[in-house]
Structures are given as structure tokens and as C-alpha cells.
Coordinates of C-alpha atoms in Angstrom, one line a residue:
K67 CA -22.0 52.2 -23.3
E68 CA -20.4 50.8 -20.2
S69 CA -17.1 48.9 -20.1
Y70 CA -16.8 45.8 -18.0
L71 CA -13.3 45.4 -16.7
A72 CA -10.5 47.3 -15.1
L73 CA -7.2 46.4 -13.6
G74 CA -6.5 46.2 -9.8
A75 CA -3.3 46.4 -8.0
A76 CA -0.5 43.9 -7.5
S77 CA 1.0 42.3 -4.4
P78 CA 4.4 40.6 -4.2
H79 CA 2.9 37.3 -5.1
V80 CA -0.4 37.9 -6.9
V81 CA -1.8 40.1 -9.5
Y82 CA -5.5 40.8 -8.8
L83 CA -8.2 41.8 -11.2
K84 CA -11.1 43.8 -9.9
I85 CA -14.5 44.4 -11.7
L86 CA -15.6 48.0 -12.0
F87 CA -18.0 50.0 -14.2
R88 CA -16.3 52.7 -16.2
D89 CA -16.9 54.8 -19.3
R90 CA -16.2 53.2 -22.7
H91 CA -12.6 52.0 -22.1
L92 CA -10.4 50.0 -19.8
S93 CA -7.7 51.5 -17.6
G94 CA -4.4 49.5 -17.2
A95 CA -2.6 47.1 -19.4
K96 CA -1.9 43.4 -19.0
V97 CA -3.1 40.9 -16.5
T98 CA -2.4 37.2 -15.9
R99 CA -5.3 36.1 -13.8
W100 CA -9.1 36.4 -13.9
Y101 CA -10.9 37.3 -10.8
A102 CA -13.2 34.3 -10.2
G103 CA -14.2 34.2 -6.6
K104 CA -17.3 36.5 -6.5
R105 CA -20.0 37.8 -8.7
F106 CA -19.4 41.2 -10.3
P107 CA -19.4 43.9 -7.6
M108 CA -22.4 46.1 -8.3
H109 CA -21.6 49.0 -6.0
D110 CA -18.5 51.2 -5.5
S111 CA -18.3 50.0 -1.9
E112 CA -17.3 46.6 -3.2
E113 CA -14.4 47.8 -5.3
D114 CA -11.8 47.1 -2.7
Y115 CA -12.6 43.4 -2.3
V116 CA -9.3 41.4 -2.7
P117 CA -9.8 37.7 -3.6
S118 CA -7.6 35.0 -2.1
I119 CA -5.2 33.0 -4.3
E120 CA -7.5 30.0 -4.8
E121 CA -10.2 32.3 -6.1
M122 CA -8.2 32.8 -9.3
V123 CA -8.4 30.9 -12.6
Y124 CA -5.6 31.4 -15.1
L125 CA -5.7 32.9 -18.6
D126 CA -3.7 31.1 -21.3
Q127 CA -1.6 34.2 -21.8
P128 CA -1.6 37.9 -20.8
F129 CA -3.7 40.3 -22.8
D130 CA -4.1 44.0 -23.3
F131 CA -7.8 44.8 -22.9
T132 CA -7.4 48.3 -24.2
Q133 CA -7.0 46.9 -27.7
L134 CA -10.3 45.1 -27.8
S135 CA -13.4 46.4 -29.6
L136 CA -16.7 46.5 -27.8
E137 CA -17.8 43.4 -29.6
Q138 CA -14.6 41.6 -28.5
L139 CA -15.0 42.9 -25.0
E140 CA -18.5 41.5 -24.9
I141 CA -17.1 38.1 -25.9
E142 CA -14.5 38.4 -23.2
K143 CA -17.2 39.3 -20.7
L144 CA -19.1 36.2 -21.6
K145 CA -16.0 34.1 -21.3
L146 CA -15.4 35.5 -17.9
E147 CA -19.0 34.8 -16.8
I148 CA -18.6 31.2 -17.9
A149 CA -15.3 31.0 -16.0
L150 CA -17.0 32.4 -13.0
R151 CA -19.8 29.9 -13.2
Q152 CA -17.5 27.0 -13.7
E153 CA -15.4 28.1 -10.8
E154 CA -18.5 28.4 -8.6
I155 CA -19.6 24.9 -9.6
R156 CA -16.1 23.5 -8.9
K157 CA -15.9 25.1 -5.5
V158 CA -19.4 23.8 -4.5
R159 CA -18.3 20.3 -5.5
L160 CA -15.1 20.6 -3.6
D161 CA -16.8 21.9 -0.5
R162 CA -19.4 19.2 -0.7
R163 CA -16.8 16.5 -1.0
A164 CA -14.8 18.0 1.9
L165 CA -17.8 18.1 4.1
E166 CA -18.8 14.5 3.2
H167 CA -15.2 13.3 3.9
M168 CA -15.0 15.1 7.3
N169 CA -18.4 13.8 8.3
A170 CA -17.5 10.3 7.3
A171 CA -14.1 10.5 9.1
A172 CA -15.8 11.9 12.2
A173 CA -18.4 9.1 12.2
A174 CA -15.7 6.5 11.7
A175 CA -13.7 7.9 14.5
D176 CA -16.7 7.9 16.8
K177 CA -17.6 4.4 15.9
E178 CA -14.1 2.9 16.1
C179 CA -12.6 4.9 18.9
D180 CA -15.3 5.6 21.4
N181 CA -17.7 2.7 21.3
V182 CA -15.8 -0.6 20.9
I183 CA -12.6 -1.4 22.8
H184 CA -12.9 -5.0 23.9
K185 CA -11.3 -6.2 27.1
V186 CA -10.1 -9.8 26.7
H187 CA -8.9 -12.0 29.6
V188 CA -6.3 -14.4 28.2
P189 CA -5.6 -17.7 30.0
K190 CA -1.9 -17.9 30.9
S191 CA -1.4 -21.1 28.9
H192 CA -2.8 -19.7 25.7
D193 CA -1.2 -17.9 22.8
P194 CA -2.7 -14.3 23.3
V195 CA -3.3 -13.6 19.6
Q196 CA -4.8 -17.0 18.8
Y197 CA -7.1 -16.7 21.9
V198 CA -8.2 -13.1 21.0
A199 CA -8.9 -14.2 17.4
G200 CA -11.3 -16.8 18.7
E201 CA -13.0 -14.3 21.0
A202 CA -13.3 -11.8 18.1
L203 CA -15.0 -14.4 15.8
R204 CA -17.4 -15.3 18.5
D205 CA -18.2 -11.7 19.2
L206 CA -18.8 -11.0 15.5
D207 CA -20.7 -14.2 14.9
D208 CA -18.1 -15.6 12.6
P209 CA -18.5 -13.1 9.8
D210 CA -17.9 -13.7 6.1
V211 CA -15.7 -10.6 6.0
P212 CA -12.1 -10.7 7.0
V213 CA -11.3 -9.3 10.5
M214 CA -8.3 -7.2 11.5
L215 CA -7.3 -7.4 15.2
L216 CA -5.8 -4.3 16.7
D217 CA -3.9 -4.8 19.9
L218 CA -3.8 -1.4 21.7
D219 CA -1.5 -2.7 24.4
Q220 CA 1.1 -3.6 21.7
L221 CA 0.7 -0.1 20.2
E222 CA 1.5 1.3 23.7
N223 CA 4.5 -1.0 23.9
Q224 CA 5.9 0.3 20.6
M225 CA 5.5 3.9 21.8
K226 CA 7.2 3.1 25.1
Q227 CA 10.1 1.5 23.3
W228 CA 10.4 4.5 21.0
K229 CA 10.6 6.9 23.9
D230 CA 13.1 4.7 25.7
L231 CA 15.5 4.2 22.8
L232 CA 15.0 7.5 20.9
P233 CA 14.2 10.0 23.6
R234 CA 15.2 13.0 21.6
V235 CA 13.3 12.1 18.4
I236 CA 9.6 13.3 18.2
P237 CA 7.6 10.7 16.2
Y238 CA 5.2 12.0 13.5
Y239 CA 3.2 8.9 12.6
A240 CA 2.9 8.3 8.8
V241 CA -0.8 8.2 8.5
K242 CA -0.6 6.6 5.0
C243 CA 0.7 3.4 6.6
N244 CA -2.6 2.7 8.3
P245 CA -5.2 5.4 8.7
D246 CA -7.5 3.4 11.0
P247 CA -9.1 6.0 13.3
M248 CA -8.6 4.0 16.4
L249 CA -4.9 3.6 15.7
V250 CA -4.5 7.3 14.9
K251 CA -6.4 8.4 18.0
T252 CA -4.5 6.1 20.3
L253 CA -1.2 7.3 19.0
Y254 CA -2.2 10.9 19.5
R255 CA -3.1 10.0 23.1
L256 CA 0.3 8.4 23.5
G257 CA 2.1 11.6 22.3
S258 CA 2.6 11.1 18.6
R259 CA 2.3 13.8 16.0
F260 CA 1.5 13.1 12.4
D261 CA 3.1 12.9 8.9
C262 CA 0.4 13.6 6.3
A263 CA 0.7 13.1 2.5
T264 CA -2.7 14.6 1.4
V265 CA -5.3 17.0 2.6
N266 CA -7.7 14.1 3.3
E267 CA -5.2 12.6 5.8
M268 CA -5.0 16.1 7.4
R269 CA -8.7 16.2 7.7
L270 CA -8.8 12.8 9.4
V271 CA -6.2 14.1 11.9
E272 CA -8.0 17.3 12.3
S273 CA -11.3 15.5 13.1
I274 CA -9.5 13.4 15.8
L275 CA -7.6 16.3 17.3
S276 CA -10.7 18.4 17.4
A277 CA -12.7 15.7 19.2
E278 CA -9.9 15.0 21.6
M279 CA -9.2 18.7 22.5
G280 CA -12.8 19.8 22.3
A281 CA -11.7 22.8 20.2
A282 CA -14.7 24.5 18.7
D283 CA -12.8 27.5 17.5
A284 CA -11.1 27.1 14.1
Q285 CA -8.2 29.2 15.2
D286 CA -7.5 26.8 18.0
I287 CA -7.7 23.8 15.7
N288 CA -5.3 25.5 13.3
K289 CA -2.8 26.0 16.1
M290 CA -2.9 22.3 16.9
M291 CA -2.5 21.4 13.2
S292 CA 0.5 23.7 13.0
S293 CA 2.4 22.0 15.8
D294 CA 1.2 18.4 15.2
V295 CA 1.4 17.9 11.4
V296 CA 4.2 17.8 8.8
Y297 CA 3.1 17.8 5.2
A298 CA 5.9 15.5 4.1
N299 CA 4.8 14.6 0.6
P300 CA 7.5 16.3 -1.7
T301 CA 5.1 16.6 -4.6
K302 CA 1.8 18.3 -3.7
L303 CA -1.4 19.0 -5.6
P304 CA -2.3 22.7 -5.6
S305 CA -5.7 22.1 -4.0
H306 CA -4.0 20.1 -1.3
L307 CA -1.6 23.0 -0.6
V308 CA -4.5 25.3 -0.3
G309 CA -6.2 22.9 2.0
A310 CA -3.1 22.6 4.2
R311 CA -2.8 26.3 4.4
D312 CA -6.5 26.7 5.4
L313 CA -6.1 23.9 8.0
G314 CA -3.1 25.7 9.6
V315 CA -0.5 23.1 8.5
E316 CA 2.8 25.1 8.2
L317 CA 5.7 22.5 8.1
L318 CA 6.1 21.4 4.4
V319 CA 8.7 19.4 2.5
A320 CA 10.1 20.2 -0.9
D321 CA 12.8 18.6 -3.1
S322 CA 12.8 20.6 -6.3
A323 CA 12.8 24.2 -7.6
S324 CA 9.4 23.9 -9.2
E325 CA 7.9 22.6 -5.9
I326 CA 9.4 25.5 -4.1
A327 CA 7.8 28.0 -6.6
K328 CA 4.4 26.2 -6.2
I329 CA 4.6 26.5 -2.4
A330 CA 5.6 30.2 -2.6
H331 CA 2.4 30.8 -4.7
Y332 CA -0.1 28.8 -2.7
H333 CA 1.3 28.8 0.8
P334 CA 3.9 31.6 1.1
K335 CA 3.9 31.5 4.9
A336 CA 5.0 27.8 5.0
K337 CA 8.0 26.6 7.0
L338 CA 10.1 24.6 4.6
L339 CA 12.2 21.4 5.0
L340 CA 14.5 20.5 2.0
R341 CA 14.5 16.8 1.3
L342 CA 17.8 15.0 0.6
A343 CA 18.1 11.9 -1.5
C344 CA 19.5 8.8 0.2
V345 CA 21.3 5.6 -0.6
D346 CA 18.4 3.2 0.0
N347 CA 19.2 0.1 -2.0
S348 CA 18.7 -2.2 1.0
A349 CA 15.3 -0.8 1.9
Q350 CA 12.1 -2.9 1.6
C351 CA 10.6 0.0 -0.5
P352 CA 13.3 2.4 -1.9
M353 CA 12.2 6.0 -2.5
S354 CA 15.2 8.0 -3.6
A355 CA 14.6 7.2 -7.3
K356 CA 11.4 9.3 -7.0
F357 CA 12.0 11.7 -4.1
G358 CA 14.9 13.8 -2.8
A359 CA 17.6 16.1 -4.2
S360 CA 21.3 15.5 -4.1
L361 CA 23.5 17.2 -1.6
G362 CA 24.9 19.5 -4.2
V363 CA 21.6 20.5 -5.7
T364 CA 20.1 21.1 -2.2
V365 CA 23.0 23.5 -1.3
T366 CA 23.4 25.3 -4.6
V367 CA 19.9 25.4 -6.1
L368 CA 17.1 24.7 -3.5
L369 CA 18.4 27.0 -0.8
E370 CA 18.8 29.9 -3.3
E371 CA 15.4 29.2 -4.9
A372 CA 13.7 29.3 -1.5
M373 CA 15.5 32.6 -0.6
N374 CA 14.5 34.1 -3.9
H375 CA 10.9 33.3 -3.2
G376 CA 11.0 34.7 0.3
L377 CA 10.2 31.3 1.9
N378 CA 11.2 30.4 5.4
V379 CA 13.6 27.4 5.3
V380 CA 13.7 25.9 8.7
G381 CA 15.4 22.5 8.2
V382 CA 16.3 19.4 6.3
S383 CA 14.5 16.0 5.8
F384 CA 15.4 12.7 4.4
H385 CA 14.0 9.2 4.1
V386 CA 16.2 6.1 3.9
G387 CA 13.4 3.9 2.5
S388 CA 10.6 2.0 4.1
G389 CA 11.8 -1.0 6.1
C390 CA 15.5 0.1 5.9
S391 CA 18.0 -2.5 7.1
D392 CA 21.3 -0.6 6.3
I393 CA 22.7 1.5 9.1
H394 CA 25.3 3.0 6.7
S395 CA 22.5 4.6 4.7
L396 CA 21.2 6.3 7.8
T397 CA 24.8 7.4 8.8
K398 CA 25.4 9.0 5.4
A399 CA 22.1 10.8 5.4
L400 CA 22.8 12.4 8.8
V401 CA 26.2 13.5 7.7
D402 CA 24.8 15.1 4.5
A403 CA 22.1 16.8 6.6
R404 CA 24.8 18.4 8.7
E405 CA 26.5 19.7 5.6
V406 CA 23.2 21.4 4.5
F407 CA 22.9 23.0 8.0
D408 CA 26.4 24.4 7.7
A409 CA 26.0 25.6 4.1
A410 CA 22.7 27.4 5.0
A411 CA 24.5 29.2 7.8
S412 CA 27.7 30.1 5.8
R413 CA 26.0 31.1 2.5
Y414 CA 22.7 32.7 3.6
G415 CA 23.0 33.3 7.3
L416 CA 20.2 30.8 8.0
K417 CA 20.1 29.0 11.3
L418 CA 18.2 25.9 10.6
S419 CA 16.3 24.4 13.5
V420 CA 14.5 21.2 12.4
L421 CA 16.0 17.8 11.3
D422 CA 13.5 15.3 9.9
I423 CA 15.1 11.8 9.8
G424 CA 12.1 10.3 8.0
G425 CA 10.9 6.8 8.3
G426 CA 12.2 3.4 7.4
F427 CA 12.1 1.9 10.9
Q428 CA 11.2 -1.8 10.8
G429 CA 8.0 -2.9 12.4
V430 CA 9.4 -6.2 13.6
D431 CA 13.0 -7.2 13.9
K432 CA 13.9 -9.8 11.3
E433 CA 15.1 -13.1 12.7
G434 CA 18.8 -13.5 12.3
S435 CA 19.4 -9.9 11.1
P436 CA 22.1 -7.9 13.0
V437 CA 20.1 -4.7 12.3
T438 CA 17.4 -4.3 14.9
F439 CA 15.4 -1.3 16.0
K440 CA 17.6 -1.1 19.1
S441 CA 20.9 -1.2 17.1
M442 CA 19.6 1.4 14.7
S443 CA 18.5 3.6 17.6
T444 CA 22.0 3.4 19.1
V445 CA 23.6 4.6 15.9
V446 CA 21.0 7.4 15.5
N447 CA 21.6 8.7 19.1
S448 CA 25.4 8.6 18.7
L449 CA 25.3 10.5 15.4
L450 CA 22.8 13.1 16.7
D451 CA 25.1 13.7 19.7
T452 CA 28.1 14.2 17.4
L453 CA 26.5 16.1 14.5
F454 CA 23.7 18.0 16.3
P455 CA 24.8 18.1 19.9
N456 CA 22.6 20.9 21.2
P457 CA 18.9 19.7 21.5
D458 CA 17.9 23.3 22.3
E459 CA 19.0 24.4 18.8
V460 CA 17.8 21.6 16.6
Q461 CA 14.5 19.8 17.0
V462 CA 14.7 16.2 15.7
I463 CA 11.6 14.5 14.3
A464 CA 10.9 11.3 12.4
E465 CA 8.1 9.8 10.3
P466 CA 7.6 6.2 11.6
G467 CA 4.7 4.3 10.0
R468 CA 5.5 0.6 9.8
Y469 CA 7.2 0.7 13.2
F470 CA 3.9 1.5 14.9
A471 CA 1.3 -0.1 12.7
C472 CA 2.9 -3.5 11.8
S473 CA 3.0 -5.6 15.0
P474 CA -0.2 -4.5 16.8
C475 CA -2.4 -5.9 13.9
A476 CA -3.2 -9.5 13.0
L477 CA -5.6 -10.5 10.1
I478 CA -8.1 -13.4 10.3
T479 CA -9.2 -14.9 7.0
K480 CA -11.9 -17.5 6.5
I481 CA -11.8 -20.5 4.1
Y482 CA -15.0 -20.5 2.1
L483 CA -14.1 -23.0 -0.5
K484 CA -11.8 -26.0 -0.8
N485 CA -11.0 -27.8 -4.1
I486 CA -8.6 -30.8 -4.3
V487 CA -7.0 -31.2 -7.7
V488 CA -5.0 -34.3 -8.6
S489 CA -2.4 -34.4 -11.5
A490 CA -0.8 -37.5 -12.8
A491 CA 2.2 -36.1 -14.6
S492 CA 4.0 -32.8 -15.0
K493 CA 5.8 -31.0 -17.7
L494 CA 7.1 -28.4 -15.2
P495 CA 10.8 -27.7 -14.7
E496 CA 12.5 -29.6 -11.9
V497 CA 12.5 -26.6 -9.5
A498 CA 8.7 -26.1 -9.9
C499 CA 8.0 -29.8 -9.3
S500 CA 10.2 -29.9 -6.2
A501 CA 8.1 -27.0 -4.9
G502 CA 4.9 -29.1 -5.3
I503 CA 3.3 -26.9 -7.9
S504 CA 0.8 -28.5 -10.3
D505 CA 1.3 -28.3 -14.0
E506 CA -2.3 -27.8 -14.7
D507 CA -4.0 -24.6 -15.8
P508 CA -5.0 -22.8 -12.5
M509 CA -8.1 -21.5 -14.1
D510 CA -9.7 -24.5 -15.8
G511 CA -8.4 -27.4 -13.7
G512 CA -7.3 -29.4 -16.7
S513 CA -4.1 -31.5 -16.7
S514 CA -1.3 -31.5 -19.1
S515 CA -1.9 -33.1 -22.6
T516 CA 1.8 -33.8 -23.0
S517 CA 2.6 -37.5 -22.7
S518 CA 4.8 -38.8 -20.0
D519 CA 7.0 -40.4 -22.7
E520 CA 7.8 -37.0 -24.1
L521 CA 8.9 -35.4 -20.8
G522 CA 9.3 -38.2 -18.4
E523 CA 6.6 -39.0 -15.9
R524 CA 6.7 -37.2 -12.6
K525 CA 4.1 -38.1 -10.0
L526 CA 2.8 -35.1 -8.0
P527 CA 0.9 -35.0 -4.8
S528 CA -2.6 -33.6 -4.8
M529 CA -3.0 -29.9 -4.8
T530 CA -5.5 -28.3 -2.4
R531 CA -6.9 -25.0 -3.5
L532 CA -8.1 -22.9 -0.6
Y533 CA -10.2 -19.8 -1.3
L534 CA -10.1 -17.1 1.3
N535 CA -12.2 -14.0 1.9
D536 CA -9.3 -11.6 1.5
G537 CA -6.7 -11.4 -1.3
V538 CA -4.3 -9.2 -3.2
Y539 CA -7.0 -6.7 -4.0
G540 CA -7.5 -6.4 -0.3
S541 CA -5.1 -6.7 2.6
F542 CA -2.6 -8.8 0.7
N543 CA -1.8 -6.0 -1.7
C544 CA 1.2 -5.7 0.6
I545 CA 2.7 -8.6 -1.2
L546 CA 2.7 -6.7 -4.5
Y547 CA 3.3 -3.1 -3.4
D548 CA 5.2 -3.5 -0.1
H549 CA 7.2 -6.6 -0.9
Q550 CA 6.0 -8.3 2.3
E551 CA 6.5 -11.9 3.2
V552 CA 3.3 -13.2 4.7
W553 CA 2.8 -16.4 6.7
P554 CA -0.5 -18.1 7.6
E555 CA -1.0 -20.1 10.7
P556 CA -4.2 -22.2 11.2
L557 CA -6.5 -20.9 14.0
H558 CA -6.7 -23.5 16.8
K559 CA -4.9 -26.2 14.8
E560 CA -1.3 -27.4 15.0
A561 CA 1.1 -26.3 12.3
K562 CA 4.8 -26.3 11.5
A563 CA 6.9 -23.4 12.6
R564 CA 7.5 -20.4 10.3
G565 CA 9.9 -21.2 7.5
T566 CA 9.4 -25.0 7.6
Q567 CA 7.6 -27.3 5.3
D568 CA 6.2 -30.8 5.7
A569 CA 6.0 -33.2 2.7
A570 CA 3.4 -35.3 4.6
N571 CA 1.0 -32.4 4.7
P572 CA -1.2 -31.4 1.8
T573 CA 0.2 -28.9 -0.7
H574 CA -2.0 -25.8 -0.6
V575 CA -2.5 -22.9 -2.9
L576 CA -4.2 -19.9 -1.2
F577 CA -6.4 -17.8 -3.5
G578 CA -8.2 -14.5 -2.8
P579 CA -12.0 -14.1 -3.4
T580 CA -12.1 -12.1 -6.6
C581 CA -12.7 -13.2 -10.2
D582 CA -9.1 -12.4 -11.2
G583 CA -6.9 -15.4 -11.6
F584 CA -4.0 -13.2 -10.5
D585 CA -5.5 -13.0 -7.1
T586 CA -3.2 -15.6 -5.6
I587 CA -1.7 -15.1 -2.1
M588 CA 0.7 -18.1 -1.8
N589 CA 1.7 -21.2 -3.8
G590 CA 3.1 -24.5 -2.7
V591 CA 2.3 -24.2 1.0
T592 CA 3.0 -27.4 2.9
H593 CA 3.3 -26.3 6.5
L594 CA -0.5 -26.2 7.1
P595 CA -2.5 -29.3 8.3
E596 CA -5.6 -30.5 6.6
M597 CA -7.9 -27.5 6.3
D598 CA -11.7 -27.4 5.8
I599 CA -14.4 -25.0 4.7
G600 CA -15.2 -22.7 7.6
D601 CA -11.7 -22.9 9.1
H602 CA -9.6 -19.7 9.6
L603 CA -6.1 -18.7 9.0
L604 CA -4.3 -16.1 11.2
W605 CA -1.7 -13.7 9.7
R606 CA 0.4 -11.8 12.2
N607 CA 2.1 -8.4 11.8
M608 CA -0.4 -7.2 9.1
G609 CA -1.0 -3.6 10.1
A610 CA 1.4 -1.8 7.8
Y611 CA 0.4 -0.9 4.2
T612 CA -2.4 -3.5 4.1
T613 CA -5.9 -2.2 4.7
A614 CA -4.6 1.3 3.8
A615 CA -4.4 0.3 0.1
A616 CA -7.2 -2.4 0.1
T617 CA -10.0 -2.0 -2.4
S618 CA -13.5 -3.4 -2.7
F619 CA -12.9 -4.8 -6.2
N620 CA -15.7 -7.1 -7.3
G621 CA -17.7 -5.8 -4.4
F622 CA -15.8 -7.7 -1.7
D623 CA -15.6 -6.0 1.7
T624 CA -12.3 -4.9 3.2
P625 CA -11.5 -6.1 6.8
I626 CA -13.4 -4.8 9.8
Y627 CA -11.3 -3.8 12.7
W628 CA -11.7 -5.4 16.2
C629 CA -9.8 -3.4 18.8
Y630 CA -8.8 -4.8 22.1
R631 CA -6.7 -4.8 25.3
T632 CA -5.7 -7.9 27.2
T633 CA -5.2 -9.1 30.7
A634 CA -3.6 -12.4 31.7
T635 CA -5.3 -14.8 34.0
T636 CA -3.5 -17.2 36.3
T637 CA -5.0 -20.4 34.8

């Protein structure tokens, strides 16, 4: 009778299993991986086929096939055939999903980027964003879905400011912040490269780069991806690592020994950046509790681990937290990075050549704060000149997301329901009453059953509930996940300035559209004038971490983008 399996050879990274037809017994001993990429070779000419890494599926433990009886071997053969079939099904599904995603991304890019860029002539006496909002609503026939305005001129202004203030630092836009195809494509045209966290973000970038460059050859596209993308997520799914490798992405970030081992297995030709942890207590969204290694671990463990796996360590990365407002955090991170550069040279003879200073750059300077983009840029430039004085030896990159995406975008929401609720008395604490918050249940509209004699009567103004077509399951998820402070202004109506209240105005509560009572955007708003059904609210600086994480919960649509450029008129 024929036997079914025999062992193949080993490479430095992979043990391969080949399928041969031999007499009665197996040659070789133990293996750790099944060959699962092809059907059984049926001819001797196919014996030398070597599967790639992703064409493997793991055994639970090594085994010695020479000890199996023919009956046991038959069972193992059936197991292998099942594994092969399951792997084929999995790969077909993955390929189908990848194709669908790429087609959808390409279609979205074509629709958003090539077909609709509106040119708006803004009268000199008008607020540009307010005026453009009116034009967008007229163009879209006042839709029931929320509208996100994207000002391409402001996007250009942000890039110009970056190049003026940080001329040595190459921006790699953080796609996760806002993956809108028009925004990504415009940034590419302005000279940005890209920080991607997943293979799907890489595919979006690839579709845009391919369309822009007209590159039909896969090798040419891979070269572009190699130079224009950093895979900066320190914790990567194996399938995403394989996808990055196949797309040509070479620059990867790691912050642990296990991640380094994973990269060595799936992407052994990667260029590695070791990520340092930072002091980021003042950041809008701290990250070092989850990502980054200490200076000591980076020098004593990660460098050695990478060397042991034969990986090419090219530099250091860090991230001071999204929306950082502490210059001292940035200063310490740069000093620590210099120490890693020196340790790599003295201990391992490595000449590191890439410094990734991460993100954290604010999208809009906070009023009254001494920390501005300009002041932070001054510190960065000074430290780079001191710690990394030779630009020919060290390439400096960064991962700005909020900086580019925040200010070019403004959200238009529509009021589709108004409900005025009056309460005679309150059992709320003094602080709640002073804020103008009703004591009634927000879901049933009922008032307190507690008597005024028990708690002391407190007259409250009426509460006006406004229901908007966007909420915390949509763009306003930024309130929960990004700790943003949002501020509505009425479209084409007078209102108090930001940060002020007016007791003479109605007290508003702004709700989102879903059936969840938690879907509340703002409470106790008194700067708005009387608002009616069909009126609109404008929310500026809404491009960062808003639509990127929006969902269609309850079947409600996420915002549609309306992209524009402006010219001023003399009247």
C-alpha cells in the first residue's frame, strides 16, 4: 500500500511539509506545520513546490509519523484533507472580502475625489463656513442625513503651516483619524505619506496611490507603499502582517518581544521601529498605558530580541498621546530616543536612521493655552538640532491625524423634532438646578412625585428637547471616545459666543436620533436662541475621530461629505 506523507526541508524560519507517494512508511521524524496551500502533488515534478508562510496551518503539537499504523495514518490523512479544505474555504472568503473592500474603496475614491469638488464664492461680509453650509444644504436639497463639510483650502493651509514650522519632519497622516477618500487623496497630492493601523487602511491608501500614479504593475505599487506607508500599530493581527508584506509595506513598529517574534515569522524582511512609552498624562487621549516599552526594556530586551531574530532595526518611535498639550512630555521622549540610538550603536553596532515622533499635534490651538502648534514646533526643531543634528543621517517622520483632519471639517445637523417640557418643582441637587436640568425622567416625560414640602419648591424654566439627525452613535462618538468638547451654533441665527450662556434663552437638551436614551449630545444648553423643527445646527472642527468611528446603529445614516473650495467676493 502507499503511504501519504513525507517530510520536506527546513529554512531558517519555516519548516515545510511536502506531500509525496512512497512505499509503506514515512521518511523523517517530527514536523510542526501542515502543508495547506495546495492539493496533494500528483506527479514527481511537483515535489519541489515550497509553500509560503500563510499557506500553513498549525498542528497542536509535533508528531512522529513513523510510529503510526496504516489505520492511524489514514485518519491523519483525512484530518489533513479536512484542514486543506477548510484552509481553501478560508482563503476564498478572505480573497472575496479583500476584493470587495478594494472595489468599494476605489468606487468611493472615484465618487468623492474625482466627481464632486464644489467651488463656492463667499461674499466678503459673510462667515465662510456659515455661508458654505447654506450652499451645501441647497445643493443637497436639505437632506434628512447629516452633512460633513470638508474645506480643501483649509487642508492646504494646514499642510503649508506644517512645512513652514516643521520643515525637517515628514508627515505620515494617521488614516484612522479620518479615512475619507477625498481627504486622504488631497493630502497625498500635498505631499503627505500615511500611517496605517490595519491592512484595510493600507488597501485604501493603495487604491488612491494606484489611481494617482497610474501604476498598473504590482511591483511599482509595492514600491510606492514601501516608501509612503508606516504600519505603526504596535499589535498586529497575523493576517494583517501578511497583507502588509504582500502590499510591499516594510516599515513596522513593535513594542514587545512577542510582537518582534511574530513579525520575524510573518514578515522577516520588515524594517523595524521600536516604540518607547511616554509620559502622556496631559494628553486628550493617553496611550502609554497600552502601547510602548520603557527605555530600559527597549535597550536591554527589544534590541537583543530583534537581533536574535535577524530583523532589521532601523529606528525608534514614540507617541505622546493624541491631543498632547505638554511640551515636557515631548522633550523627554526625544531625549529617550537619543539614548536608544546611542545604545544600539554601542551594544550592537547598529546605526539607526529613522526617528518617528508620532502624533499628538492639536488640530486647533486651545484658547488661552500657552501650548500652540507653533510653540510645540519650536521645541521640536530645537531638540532635533541638538539631539539629531545631521538630517542626512536621521530621517524624522511624524504621524499627525487630528492636526490635519480637525479644522477642515464642519458638521451640519438638522432638528427633526422639538418637545417643550415644563416642570414645577425639582428634587435635584443645587448644582443640577443651577445648570437648568429638569428633574423629570428623560425617557417618560413625567415630573417628580416628591412634594415641594419635602424638598423645598424650586421653580425651573421649561426644558426644550431638540432631536437631531446625528448623535453619539454617529459623529458625536467623539464625546465618549475622544473626550472632545463640542459646541453648536445655529445656522443663520444669532447666538451667544462660545463659552457663554444666556438665562433669557430656552434651556435645550440635544438628543441624537437613536432609540437609546443614552444618545444625548449636550445638556443644559442656554446659548442657543429659539430653535424650530427644520432648523440646523453647525458644529465646527469636527473632522477628527468623528465619522471614522460612526455607526449606522438603528439604521440611521452616517454623514455625507460635501467637499469644497472657496473664493471671496468684494461685496
